[in-house]
Coordinates of C-alpha atoms in Angstrom, one line a residue:
Chain A
X1 CA -5.7 80.1 -139.1
X2 CA -9.2 79.0 -137.2
X3 CA -11.5 82.2 -138.2
X4 CA -9.9 81.6 -142.5
X5 CA -13.4 80.8 -144.1
X6 CA -15.0 83.7 -142.4
X7 CA -13.0 85.7 -144.4
X8 CA -14.4 85.7 -147.5
X9 CA -17.9 86.6 -145.9
X10 CA -16.7 89.5 -144.7
X11 CA -15.1 91.0 -147.7
X12 CA -17.6 92.4 -149.4
X13 CA -20.0 92.8 -145.3
X14 CA -17.2 94.9 -144.5
X15 CA -17.1 96.5 -148.4
X16 CA -20.7 97.4 -147.9
X17 CA -20.5 99.4 -145.1
X18 CA -17.8 101.4 -146.7
X19 CA -19.2 101.8 -150.0
X20 CA -22.0 104.2 -148.0
X21 CA -19.8 106.6 -147.3
X22 CA -19.4 107.3 -150.9
X23 CA -22.4 106.6 -152.4
X24 CA -21.9 110.0 -154.8
X25 CA -18.7 108.7 -156.1
X26 CA -20.2 106.2 -158.9
X27 CA -15.9 105.9 -160.1
X28 CA -14.8 104.7 -156.5
X29 CA -17.5 102.1 -156.1
X30 CA -17.4 100.3 -159.7
X31 CA -14.0 100.1 -158.6
X32 CA -13.7 99.2 -154.5
X33 CA -16.4 96.6 -155.9
X34 CA -15.0 95.1 -158.8
X35 CA -11.6 94.4 -156.7
X36 CA -14.0 93.7 -153.4
X37 CA -15.6 90.7 -155.2
X38 CA -12.5 90.0 -157.1
X39 CA -10.5 89.3 -153.7
X40 CA -13.7 87.4 -152.0
X41 CA -13.5 85.2 -155.0
X42 CA -9.5 84.6 -154.6
X43 CA -10.1 83.3 -151.0
X44 CA -13.1 81.4 -151.8
X45 CA -10.6 79.3 -153.9
X46 CA -8.2 79.0 -151.2
X47 CA -10.8 78.0 -148.7
X48 CA -12.2 75.8 -151.2
X49 CA -8.9 74.4 -151.6
X50 CA -7.7 73.9 -147.9
X51 CA -11.9 72.2 -147.2
X52 CA -10.4 69.5 -150.5
X53 CA -7.5 69.0 -149.0
X54 CA -7.1 68.9 -145.5
X55 CA -11.5 68.2 -144.8
X56 CA -14.7 70.3 -143.4
X57 CA -13.3 73.5 -141.9
X58 CA -15.6 75.2 -138.8
X59 CA -15.2 77.8 -136.7
X60 CA -17.6 78.5 -133.1
X61 CA -18.1 81.8 -132.7
X62 CA -16.5 83.8 -129.2
X63 CA -14.6 80.7 -128.4
X64 CA -18.0 78.4 -127.0
X65 CA -17.7 75.0 -127.1
X66 CA -19.8 73.4 -130.3
X67 CA -24.0 73.1 -129.2
X68 CA -23.5 76.4 -127.8
X69 CA -22.6 78.9 -130.0
X70 CA -23.2 79.4 -133.7
X71 CA -20.7 77.7 -135.7
X72 CA -19.6 78.2 -139.2
X73 CA -19.2 75.5 -141.1
X74 CA -17.1 75.2 -144.9
X75 CA -17.5 71.8 -146.1
X76 CA -17.1 70.7 -150.3
X77 CA -20.6 71.8 -151.0
X78 CA -20.6 75.0 -149.1
X79 CA -17.1 76.4 -149.9
X80 CA -18.2 75.0 -154.1
X81 CA -20.9 77.7 -153.8
X82 CA -19.0 80.4 -151.9
X83 CA -16.4 80.5 -154.7
X84 CA -19.2 80.0 -157.5
X85 CA -21.4 83.0 -156.0
X86 CA -18.5 85.3 -156.2
X87 CA -17.5 84.6 -159.5
X88 CA -20.7 85.4 -161.3
X89 CA -21.2 88.2 -158.3
X90 CA -18.1 89.8 -160.1
X91 CA -19.1 89.4 -163.8
X92 CA -22.7 90.5 -163.3
X93 CA -21.0 93.8 -161.2
X94 CA -18.4 94.6 -164.3
X95 CA -21.3 94.0 -166.4
X96 CA -23.5 96.0 -164.9
X97 CA -21.9 99.5 -164.6
X98 CA -22.8 99.9 -168.8
X99 CA -26.6 98.8 -168.4
X100 CA -28.0 99.7 -164.4
X101 CA -27.9 103.6 -165.0
X102 CA -26.0 106.0 -162.7
X103 CA -29.2 106.8 -160.6
X104 CA -29.7 103.6 -159.2
X105 CA -25.9 103.9 -159.0
X106 CA -25.8 107.0 -156.8
X107 CA -29.1 105.6 -155.2
X108 CA -26.9 102.4 -153.3
X109 CA -26.3 100.1 -156.0
X110 CA -23.6 99.1 -155.1
X111 CA -23.9 98.7 -150.8
X112 CA -27.3 96.5 -152.1
X113 CA -25.3 94.2 -154.4
X114 CA -22.7 93.6 -151.3
X115 CA -25.2 92.8 -148.9
X116 CA -26.8 90.0 -151.1
X117 CA -23.4 88.7 -151.4
X118 CA -22.8 88.3 -148.1
X119 CA -25.7 87.1 -147.3
X120 CA -25.6 84.3 -149.9
X121 CA -22.5 83.6 -149.0
X122 CA -23.4 83.8 -145.2
X123 CA -26.3 80.9 -145.6
X124 CA -23.9 79.1 -147.7
X125 CA -21.7 79.1 -144.6
X126 CA -23.7 78.3 -141.4
X127 CA -23.8 75.9 -138.9
X128 CA -26.6 76.8 -137.4
X129 CA -30.4 76.6 -138.0
X130 CA -31.4 80.4 -136.6
X131 CA -28.1 82.0 -138.2
X132 CA -29.8 80.2 -141.6
X133 CA -32.7 82.1 -141.0
X134 CA -31.1 85.7 -140.3
X135 CA -28.7 85.2 -143.1
X136 CA -31.8 84.4 -145.3
X137 CA -33.4 88.1 -144.5
X138 CA -29.9 89.6 -144.6
X139 CA -30.1 88.7 -148.6
X140 CA -34.1 89.2 -148.7
X141 CA -33.8 92.6 -147.4
X142 CA -31.4 93.1 -149.4
X143 CA -33.0 91.6 -152.5
X144 CA -36.3 94.4 -150.9
X145 CA -33.4 97.5 -152.0
X146 CA -32.6 95.6 -154.9
X147 CA -35.7 94.8 -156.9
X148 CA -37.8 98.2 -155.9
X149 CA -34.4 100.7 -156.3
X150 CA -35.1 102.9 -159.6
X151 CA -38.7 103.2 -158.0
X152 CA -40.4 102.3 -162.3
X153 CA -44.6 101.7 -162.0
X154 CA -43.7 97.7 -162.8
X155 CA -41.2 97.0 -160.2
X156 CA -43.0 99.2 -157.2
X157 CA -45.9 96.1 -157.8
X158 CA -44.7 93.5 -158.5
X159 CA -41.7 93.8 -155.8
X160 CA -44.8 94.6 -153.3
X161 CA -45.8 90.9 -154.2
X162 CA -42.6 89.7 -153.8
X163 CA -42.2 91.0 -150.3
X164 CA -45.5 90.2 -149.5
X165 CA -44.2 86.4 -150.5
X166 CA -40.7 86.5 -148.9
X167 CA -42.6 88.0 -145.5
X168 CA -44.9 85.2 -145.5
X169 CA -42.2 82.1 -146.0
X170 CA -40.4 84.2 -143.4
X171 CA -42.6 83.7 -140.6
X172 CA -43.5 79.9 -142.0
X173 CA -39.7 79.8 -141.6
X174 CA -39.6 80.8 -137.5
X175 CA -42.8 79.0 -137.3
X176 CA -40.8 75.6 -138.3
X177 CA -37.8 75.8 -136.6
X178 CA -39.9 77.2 -133.4
X179 CA -41.4 73.5 -133.8
X180 CA -37.9 71.7 -134.3
X181 CA -36.7 73.5 -131.2
X182 CA -39.6 72.8 -129.1
X183 CA -39.0 69.1 -129.9
X184 CA -35.2 68.8 -130.2
X185 CA -33.9 71.2 -128.2
X186 CA -30.8 72.8 -130.3
X187 CA -30.7 74.9 -132.8
X188 CA -26.7 73.7 -133.7
X189 CA -27.5 71.5 -137.6
X190 CA -24.6 69.2 -136.0
X191 CA -26.3 68.7 -133.0
X192 CA -29.8 67.8 -134.7
X193 CA -28.9 65.7 -136.8
X194 CA -27.5 63.7 -134.1
X195 CA -30.7 64.4 -132.4
X196 CA -33.0 63.2 -134.7
X197 CA -30.8 60.0 -134.7
X198 CA -32.0 59.9 -130.9
X199 CA -35.5 60.2 -131.7
X200 CA -35.5 58.0 -134.6
X201 CA -37.6 60.6 -136.7
X202 CA -41.2 60.6 -135.2
X203 CA -43.9 61.5 -136.9
X204 CA -43.8 65.3 -136.0
X205 CA -40.1 65.1 -137.0
X206 CA -41.5 64.2 -140.7
X207 CA -44.6 67.2 -139.7
X208 CA -41.5 69.6 -140.0
X209 CA -39.9 68.4 -142.8
X210 CA -42.3 68.9 -144.5
X211 CA -42.9 72.5 -143.1
X212 CA -38.9 73.2 -144.2
X213 CA -40.1 71.5 -147.3
X214 CA -42.7 74.1 -147.7
X215 CA -40.2 77.2 -146.4
X216 CA -37.5 76.8 -148.6
X217 CA -39.9 75.8 -151.3
X218 CA -41.2 78.9 -151.2
X219 CA -37.5 80.4 -151.6
X220 CA -36.4 78.1 -154.2
X221 CA -39.7 78.4 -156.4
X222 CA -41.4 74.2 -156.6
X223 CA -44.6 73.2 -157.8
X224 CA -47.3 75.0 -156.6
X225 CA -44.9 77.2 -154.7
X226 CA -43.5 79.3 -157.7
X227 CA -46.4 82.2 -158.7
X228 CA -44.5 84.6 -157.5
X229 CA -41.4 83.7 -159.2
X230 CA -41.7 85.3 -163.2
X231 CA -43.7 87.8 -162.5
X232 CA -41.4 89.2 -159.8
X233 CA -38.6 89.0 -161.7
X234 CA -39.4 89.8 -164.4
X235 CA -39.6 93.7 -162.8
X236 CA -36.0 93.7 -161.7
X237 CA -33.5 95.5 -164.1
X238 CA -30.7 92.8 -166.1
X239 CA -27.8 92.8 -164.0
X240 CA -30.0 92.5 -160.9
X241 CA -32.2 89.7 -162.8
X242 CA -28.9 87.7 -163.9
X243 CA -28.2 87.6 -159.4
X244 CA -31.7 87.0 -158.4
X245 CA -31.5 84.3 -161.2
X246 CA -28.3 82.7 -160.3
X247 CA -27.9 82.8 -156.6
X248 CA -31.6 83.3 -154.8
X249 CA -33.4 81.1 -155.8
X250 CA -30.0 78.4 -155.2
X251 CA -29.5 79.2 -151.7
X252 CA -33.2 77.4 -151.3
X253 CA -32.1 74.7 -152.9
X254 CA -29.2 74.5 -150.8
X255 CA -31.3 74.7 -147.7
X256 CA -33.0 71.5 -148.8
X257 CA -30.1 70.1 -149.8
X258 CA -28.6 70.3 -147.0
X259 CA -31.8 69.8 -144.3
X260 CA -32.6 66.7 -146.3
X261 CA -29.2 65.0 -146.0
X262 CA -28.4 65.8 -142.9
X263 CA -31.4 65.9 -140.3
X264 CA -34.7 64.1 -142.5
X265 CA -32.8 60.9 -143.4
X266 CA -35.3 58.6 -141.5
X267 CA -38.4 58.6 -143.4
X268 CA -37.2 58.7 -147.0
X269 CA -40.0 56.6 -148.3
X270 CA -42.7 59.7 -147.5
X271 CA -39.8 62.7 -147.3
X272 CA -37.7 61.9 -150.3
X273 CA -40.8 60.5 -152.3
X274 CA -42.7 63.9 -151.7
X275 CA -39.7 65.9 -153.0
X276 CA -39.3 63.3 -156.2
X277 CA -43.5 64.0 -156.9
X278 CA -42.9 67.8 -156.0
X279 CA -39.6 68.0 -158.7
X280 CA -41.4 66.4 -161.1
X281 CA -44.0 68.7 -161.3
X282 CA -42.1 71.8 -161.1
X283 CA -40.2 70.8 -164.3
X284 CA -43.6 70.2 -165.1
X285 CA -45.0 73.3 -164.5
X286 CA -41.3 75.3 -165.6
X287 CA -41.5 73.0 -169.3
X288 CA -45.5 74.4 -169.8
X289 CA -43.8 77.7 -168.4
X290 CA -41.1 78.4 -171.3
X291 CA -43.1 77.0 -174.4
X292 CA -46.1 79.9 -173.7
X293 CA -44.7 83.0 -173.6
X294 CA -43.0 85.1 -176.5
X295 CA -41.0 87.0 -173.5
X296 CA -37.4 86.2 -173.8
X297 CA -37.1 87.4 -170.1
X298 CA -40.0 84.6 -169.5
X299 CA -38.7 82.2 -171.3
X300 CA -35.1 82.0 -169.1
X301 CA -37.3 82.4 -165.9
X302 CA -39.4 79.8 -166.4
X303 CA -36.0 77.9 -167.4
X304 CA -34.9 78.8 -163.7
X305 CA -38.0 76.9 -162.5
X306 CA -37.1 73.6 -164.5
X307 CA -33.9 73.7 -163.5
X308 CA -34.6 73.6 -159.8
X309 CA -37.0 70.8 -160.1
X310 CA -33.5 69.1 -162.0
X311 CA -31.8 69.7 -159.2
X312 CA -34.2 68.1 -156.4
X313 CA -34.8 65.5 -158.4
X314 CA -31.4 64.4 -157.5
X315 CA -31.5 65.4 -153.6
X316 CA -34.8 63.4 -153.7
X317 CA -33.2 59.9 -155.4
X318 CA -31.0 60.0 -151.9
X319 CA -27.4 57.9 -153.6
X320 CA -24.1 59.2 -153.9
X321 CA -24.0 59.8 -157.9
X322 CA -27.9 61.8 -157.8
X323 CA -26.4 64.4 -155.2
X324 CA -23.4 64.3 -157.1
X325 CA -25.4 64.9 -160.2
X326 CA -27.3 68.1 -158.1
X327 CA -23.9 69.0 -157.1
X328 CA -22.9 69.6 -160.7
X329 CA -26.1 70.1 -162.0
X330 CA -26.2 73.8 -159.6
X331 CA -23.3 75.9 -160.2
X332 CA -24.0 74.4 -163.8
X333 CA -26.6 76.5 -163.4
X334 CA -25.5 79.0 -161.4
X335 CA -23.5 80.5 -164.0
X336 CA -25.7 79.5 -167.4
X337 CA -28.6 81.2 -165.4
X338 CA -26.3 84.4 -164.6
X339 CA -25.2 83.8 -168.7
X340 CA -27.7 83.7 -170.6
X341 CA -29.8 86.2 -168.6
X342 CA -27.0 88.6 -169.0
X343 CA -27.2 87.2 -172.7
X344 CA -30.6 88.5 -173.5
X345 CA -30.3 91.7 -171.6
X346 CA -27.9 92.1 -174.4
X347 CA -30.0 90.7 -177.3
X348 CA -32.8 93.0 -175.2
X349 CA -30.6 96.7 -175.2
X350 CA -30.1 95.7 -179.1
X351 CA -33.3 95.5 -180.6
X352 CA -35.4 97.6 -177.4
X353 CA -38.2 95.2 -177.6
X354 CA -38.4 91.8 -175.2
X355 CA -41.0 90.1 -177.2
X356 CA -39.5 87.8 -179.7
X357 CA -41.7 88.2 -182.0
X358 CA -40.9 92.1 -183.2
X359 CA -36.9 90.5 -183.3
X360 CA -34.6 89.2 -186.1
X361 CA -32.1 88.9 -188.3
X362 CA -29.6 89.8 -185.9
X363 CA -27.3 86.8 -187.0
X364 CA -26.3 89.2 -189.6
X365 CA -25.0 92.9 -187.9
X366 CA -24.5 90.8 -184.3
X367 CA -22.9 87.3 -185.3
X368 CA -20.3 87.1 -182.4
X369 CA -23.6 87.8 -180.0
X370 CA -25.3 84.8 -182.0
X371 CA -22.5 82.4 -181.3
X372 CA -22.8 83.0 -177.9
X373 CA -25.7 83.0 -177.6
X374 CA -26.0 79.5 -179.3
X375 CA -22.7 78.1 -177.0
X376 CA -24.9 79.0 -174.2
X377 CA -28.3 77.4 -174.7
X378 CA -26.9 73.8 -175.6
X379 CA -24.6 74.0 -172.4
X380 CA -28.4 74.5 -170.6
X381 CA -29.7 71.8 -172.8
X382 CA -26.4 69.3 -171.5
X383 CA -25.1 68.2 -175.3
X384 CA -22.3 66.6 -174.7
X385 CA -18.6 68.3 -174.5
X386 CA -21.1 71.7 -172.2
X387 CA -21.4 72.0 -168.5
X388 CA -25.1 70.7 -168.6
X389 CA -24.3 67.1 -169.6
X390 CA -22.5 66.1 -166.5
X391 CA -24.8 66.8 -164.4
X392 CA -27.8 65.7 -165.9
X393 CA -26.1 62.2 -166.6
X394 CA -25.4 61.5 -163.1
X395 CA -28.7 63.0 -161.4
X396 CA -30.5 59.9 -164.3
X397 CA -27.8 57.8 -163.6
X398 CA -28.5 58.2 -160.0
X399 CA -32.7 58.2 -160.9
X400 CA -31.7 54.2 -162.6
X401 CA -29.7 53.2 -159.8
X402 CA -32.8 53.8 -157.0
X403 CA -35.6 52.3 -159.5
X404 CA -37.4 55.9 -160.7
X405 CA -37.1 54.5 -164.8
X406 CA -40.4 56.9 -165.7
X407 CA -39.3 59.7 -164.0
X408 CA -35.9 59.5 -165.0
X409 CA -37.1 59.1 -168.5
X410 CA -38.9 62.4 -168.0
X411 CA -36.1 64.1 -166.9
X412 CA -34.2 63.0 -170.2
X413 CA -37.3 64.0 -172.4
X414 CA -37.5 67.1 -170.6
X415 CA -34.4 68.5 -171.6
X416 CA -35.3 69.1 -174.8
X417 CA -37.8 71.2 -174.3
X418 CA -35.8 73.2 -172.2
X419 CA -33.3 72.7 -175.3
X420 CA -36.5 73.8 -177.8
X421 CA -37.5 77.0 -174.9
X422 CA -34.4 78.4 -175.6
X423 CA -33.7 77.9 -179.3
X424 CA -36.7 79.8 -180.0
X425 CA -34.7 82.4 -179.0
X426 CA -32.7 81.9 -181.6
X427 CA -34.6 81.5 -184.5
X428 CA -36.7 84.5 -183.5
X429 CA -34.2 86.7 -182.6
X430 CA -31.5 85.4 -185.2
X431 CA -32.3 83.7 -187.8
X432 CA -35.1 85.6 -190.2
X433 CA -36.1 89.0 -192.0
X434 CA -34.4 92.4 -189.9
X435 CA -37.1 93.3 -186.9
X436 CA -37.9 96.7 -185.4
X437 CA -34.1 98.2 -184.6
X438 CA -32.9 101.0 -182.4
X439 CA -29.7 102.7 -182.3
X440 CA -27.2 102.2 -179.3
X441 CA -23.4 103.0 -178.2
X442 CA -21.9 101.0 -179.6
X443 CA -19.1 100.9 -177.4
X444 CA -21.6 100.2 -174.5
X445 CA -22.4 96.8 -176.2
X446 CA -18.5 96.8 -176.4
X447 CA -18.3 97.2 -172.9
X448 CA -21.3 94.5 -171.6
X449 CA -20.7 91.6 -174.3
X450 CA -17.3 91.4 -173.0
X451 CA -17.9 90.0 -169.2
X452 CA -20.6 88.1 -170.5
X453 CA -18.1 85.9 -173.5
X454 CA -16.0 85.7 -170.1
X455 CA -18.7 83.9 -168.8
X456 CA -19.8 81.7 -171.8
X457 CA -16.2 80.8 -171.3
X458 CA -16.0 79.3 -168.0
X459 CA -18.9 77.6 -168.1
X460 CA -18.3 75.9 -171.3
X461 CA -14.4 75.7 -169.2
X462 CA -16.7 74.0 -166.2
X463 CA -18.3 71.5 -168.9
X464 CA -15.2 69.8 -170.9
X465 CA -12.6 70.8 -167.6
X466 CA -15.0 68.6 -166.0
X467 CA -12.3 66.7 -165.1
X468 CA -10.8 68.4 -162.7
X469 CA -14.0 69.6 -160.9
X470 CA -14.8 65.8 -159.7
X471 CA -12.5 65.8 -157.1
X472 CA -14.1 68.4 -155.3
X473 CA -17.6 67.8 -155.9
X474 CA -17.1 64.2 -155.0
X475 CA -15.6 65.7 -151.5
X476 CA -18.6 67.0 -151.2
X477 CA -20.7 64.3 -151.9
X478 CA -19.6 62.2 -149.5
X479 CA -20.4 64.1 -147.2
X480 CA -24.3 64.2 -148.0
X481 CA -24.3 60.4 -148.1
X482 CA -23.0 60.3 -144.8
X483 CA -23.7 63.3 -142.2
X484 CA -21.5 61.4 -140.0
X485 CA -18.6 63.3 -141.4
X486 CA -20.3 66.5 -141.2
X487 CA -21.4 66.0 -137.6
X488 CA -17.5 64.5 -136.5
X489 CA -16.1 67.7 -137.7
X490 CA -18.3 70.3 -136.5
X491 CA -18.6 68.3 -132.6
X492 CA -14.3 67.9 -132.7
X493 CA -13.8 71.3 -134.0
X494 CA -15.4 73.3 -131.6
X495 CA -13.5 71.5 -128.5
Chain B
X1 CA -53.6 130.5 -138.2
X2 CA -50.2 129.9 -136.3
X3 CA -50.3 128.2 -133.5
X4 CA -48.3 129.0 -130.7
X5 CA -46.4 126.0 -129.3
X6 CA -44.6 127.5 -126.6
X7 CA -45.2 125.1 -123.6
X8 CA -45.0 122.0 -125.5
X9 CA -41.2 123.4 -127.1
X10 CA -41.0 125.3 -123.4
X11 CA -41.8 121.4 -121.7
X12 CA -39.6 119.2 -124.5
X13 CA -36.9 121.0 -123.5
X14 CA -36.5 119.4 -120.5
X15 CA -38.0 116.4 -121.4
X16 CA -35.2 115.8 -123.9
X17 CA -32.4 115.6 -121.3
X18 CA -34.2 113.3 -119.0
X19 CA -34.6 110.4 -121.8
X20 CA -31.5 111.3 -123.6
X21 CA -30.1 110.2 -120.1
X22 CA -32.3 107.5 -119.8
X23 CA -30.9 106.5 -123.2
X24 CA -27.7 106.0 -121.9
X25 CA -28.5 104.7 -118.8
X26 CA -30.4 101.7 -120.3
X27 CA -27.5 101.8 -122.9
X28 CA -25.0 101.4 -120.1
X29 CA -27.3 99.0 -117.8
X30 CA -27.5 96.2 -120.7
X31 CA -25.3 93.6 -119.4
X32 CA -26.9 93.2 -116.1
X33 CA -30.2 94.7 -116.3
X34 CA -33.2 94.7 -118.5
X35 CA -31.7 97.3 -121.4
X36 CA -29.1 97.2 -124.1
X37 CA -27.7 98.6 -127.0
X38 CA -30.9 98.1 -129.1
X39 CA -34.1 99.3 -126.5
X40 CA -31.0 102.8 -125.3
X41 CA -31.5 103.6 -129.7
X42 CA -35.2 103.4 -129.7
X43 CA -34.6 105.4 -126.6
X44 CA -32.4 108.2 -128.3
X45 CA -34.9 108.4 -131.2
X46 CA -37.5 109.2 -129.5
X47 CA -35.7 111.5 -127.9
X48 CA -34.9 113.1 -130.9
X49 CA -38.4 112.5 -132.4
X50 CA -40.1 114.9 -129.7
X51 CA -37.4 117.8 -130.5
X52 CA -38.6 117.2 -134.4
X53 CA -42.7 117.4 -132.6
X54 CA -42.3 120.7 -131.0
X55 CA -39.9 122.7 -133.4
X56 CA -39.4 121.3 -137.6
X57 CA -37.0 118.9 -139.1
X58 CA -34.8 121.9 -140.1
X59 CA -34.7 122.9 -136.8
X60 CA -33.7 120.3 -135.3
X61 CA -31.5 119.3 -138.4
X62 CA -29.8 122.9 -137.9
X63 CA -29.1 122.1 -134.3
X64 CA -28.4 118.7 -134.8
X65 CA -26.2 118.4 -138.0
X66 CA -25.8 114.5 -138.5
X67 CA -26.0 112.2 -141.6
X68 CA -27.9 110.0 -140.2
X69 CA -27.2 107.5 -143.5
X70 CA -23.1 107.5 -142.0
X71 CA -24.1 107.1 -138.8
X72 CA -25.9 104.2 -139.6
X73 CA -22.4 102.8 -141.6
X74 CA -20.2 103.7 -138.8
X75 CA -22.4 102.1 -136.3
X76 CA -22.4 98.7 -138.6
X77 CA -18.3 99.1 -138.7
X78 CA -17.8 99.4 -135.2
X79 CA -19.4 96.3 -134.6
X80 CA -17.5 94.2 -137.1
X81 CA -14.5 95.4 -136.1
X82 CA -15.4 94.8 -132.4
X83 CA -16.2 91.1 -133.7
X84 CA -13.3 90.6 -136.1
X85 CA -11.4 92.3 -133.3
X86 CA -10.1 88.8 -131.9
X87 CA -9.3 87.1 -135.4
X88 CA -6.0 89.5 -135.7
X89 CA -5.5 87.5 -132.1
X90 CA -5.5 83.8 -133.4
X91 CA -9.3 83.7 -131.2
X92 CA -12.1 82.5 -132.7
X93 CA -14.6 85.6 -134.2
X94 CA -16.9 87.6 -131.8
X95 CA -14.5 86.0 -128.8
X96 CA -14.9 89.4 -126.4
X97 CA -12.2 90.9 -123.7
X98 CA -13.3 91.9 -120.3
X99 CA -10.9 92.9 -117.4
X100 CA -11.5 95.3 -114.1
X101 CA -10.0 98.8 -114.0
X102 CA -9.4 101.0 -111.4
X103 CA -10.8 104.2 -113.2
X104 CA -10.9 107.9 -111.5
X105 CA -13.7 108.9 -109.7
X106 CA -15.3 106.0 -110.6
X107 CA -13.4 102.7 -108.7
X108 CA -13.6 99.6 -109.5
X109 CA -14.5 98.8 -113.8
X110 CA -15.1 96.1 -115.3
X111 CA -14.8 96.7 -119.1
X112 CA -16.3 94.3 -121.6
X113 CA -16.0 94.9 -125.5
X114 CA -19.4 93.7 -126.4
X115 CA -20.7 97.4 -124.8
X116 CA -17.9 98.2 -128.4
X117 CA -20.9 96.2 -130.2
X118 CA -23.1 97.2 -128.1
X119 CA -22.7 101.3 -128.9
X120 CA -22.7 100.0 -132.7
X121 CA -26.0 98.6 -132.5
X122 CA -26.9 101.7 -130.6
X123 CA -25.7 103.7 -134.0
X124 CA -27.4 101.9 -136.4
X125 CA -30.5 101.7 -134.4
X126 CA -30.8 105.3 -134.0
X127 CA -29.7 106.1 -137.7
X128 CA -32.3 104.0 -139.1
X129 CA -34.9 105.5 -136.8
X130 CA -34.1 108.7 -137.4
X131 CA -33.1 108.2 -141.5
X132 CA -36.9 106.5 -141.7
X133 CA -38.0 109.9 -140.2
X134 CA -36.3 112.1 -141.8
X135 CA -37.4 110.7 -145.5
X136 CA -40.8 110.1 -144.7
X137 CA -41.1 113.6 -143.4
X138 CA -39.4 115.4 -145.8
X139 CA -41.6 113.8 -148.7
X140 CA -43.8 116.4 -149.9

């Protein structure tokens, strides 16, 4: 069936619409959204397997021939990311049952989640640059709802910043697309790739490449455009923060990966050098931020910035090893950030504070939480059997192959700082004297802990079972290195 | 002092229907001339806003007991349904169908499924506009 790759996107979209009618019935909303996300994850898995076995899947809306209609393309990278998105969405929604609060649940929290997942997966799957913009707006609009929902003072203040930054970056996105359209005269990504190769990347295309880096960099929080991220994300409630931290910046990273491997590949010495420098600076800025704060949420938030730098460092190498590492690390980072935010949410729930200096001694009362946190922290830093290892190894290997010796060594050294920043949470919160403690409902804690623990196990399995993931990654990285595979598949698929 | 809105209220009773039918006209004309679901929806909500100005929110809600939030959702489902229907007959998503029919009174007419999609857009636009105006208007 030609529309098969659309089904994972349409399921949450349709569910979101239905949930609007049921917004007073919290129980039914919970059941329906979990069910929908499970089905979507299952279908996304089938699409991923199909892409691996039969090559790139594409469908052009309305039966139009290729460059004229909107094409949706599921290649290795996008099907992998869509699957990861739904798995994470499933566990984050489950976790949110006990932590988001009834007021929010009755006021369109679940439709918001469904629409944001539609936007994220749509952005991963689209093969049309303006349609990418539309899906960006879908996910941003829903994220505006989710960040302000609840109406606390901090949320109101930070949502203004968040909306302002994103409105500006969206306007820049439209301007960049307009420039690109005036040069190449097409919007289909495959066709743009062909046209740019024909005109052999004159100066104006390099300018547009930098403009796109600016736009997607604002969404993905690279240096020096990450300024809005720490405070905005800090205001959101924990399940929303987990969703944002795991997915939103990654869409920007995906867009950079897509445009910098498909369009702008003819003046690599300038564009990818710029990307490399910015990636290194992003890691540096994130490391400084992560060490400078005592707020547990902020520590993890700055780790998002570091991870964005690491992934883009892999992209900037422009060889198969580096790109495969970037993909490995991208999926790892989506999982591990969701896990860490959920764990940190539990720590905040138990202690009633986000300040490390007021915590302590949790290991005696919550040993399971402590051990799972330690595993997740080691996974983030990339200790060998765990999930962060393979990605970073490949990225560094790609860096050495491309001759960027010093920056690769810098990347390795930054892992130590990442480890230090998350181990600080462990030392302060779990060791030492008993800190301030508030009374909590044990059954709520248990119900929040269970999905978190399952997700930790999944992240460990992702690290240990890398052997099984490798064929998918190889398949995806091959397309990134050689854009002609993508172009041929899309052009042929339409007619 | 209570202001007397007689002229405004009386005029708006007429003007409402003029705008209403103009909105319907614009909606149906969209395929061949400027217009369509978006403009039609905006015009329709402007007719409703005129009523809200001439009377007040409660009266209008009494005359037209519509939940605009649900109207938006119905419009979305209609639009998605039209777009998704071709999937069940093995065509790509968003394929439209059309044919010529002999209708009583009107005669030979072309009917196009794009009009159903437009109807969805129409409902969404009216629903969203009226939701915004109602929630801001009811705010104390």
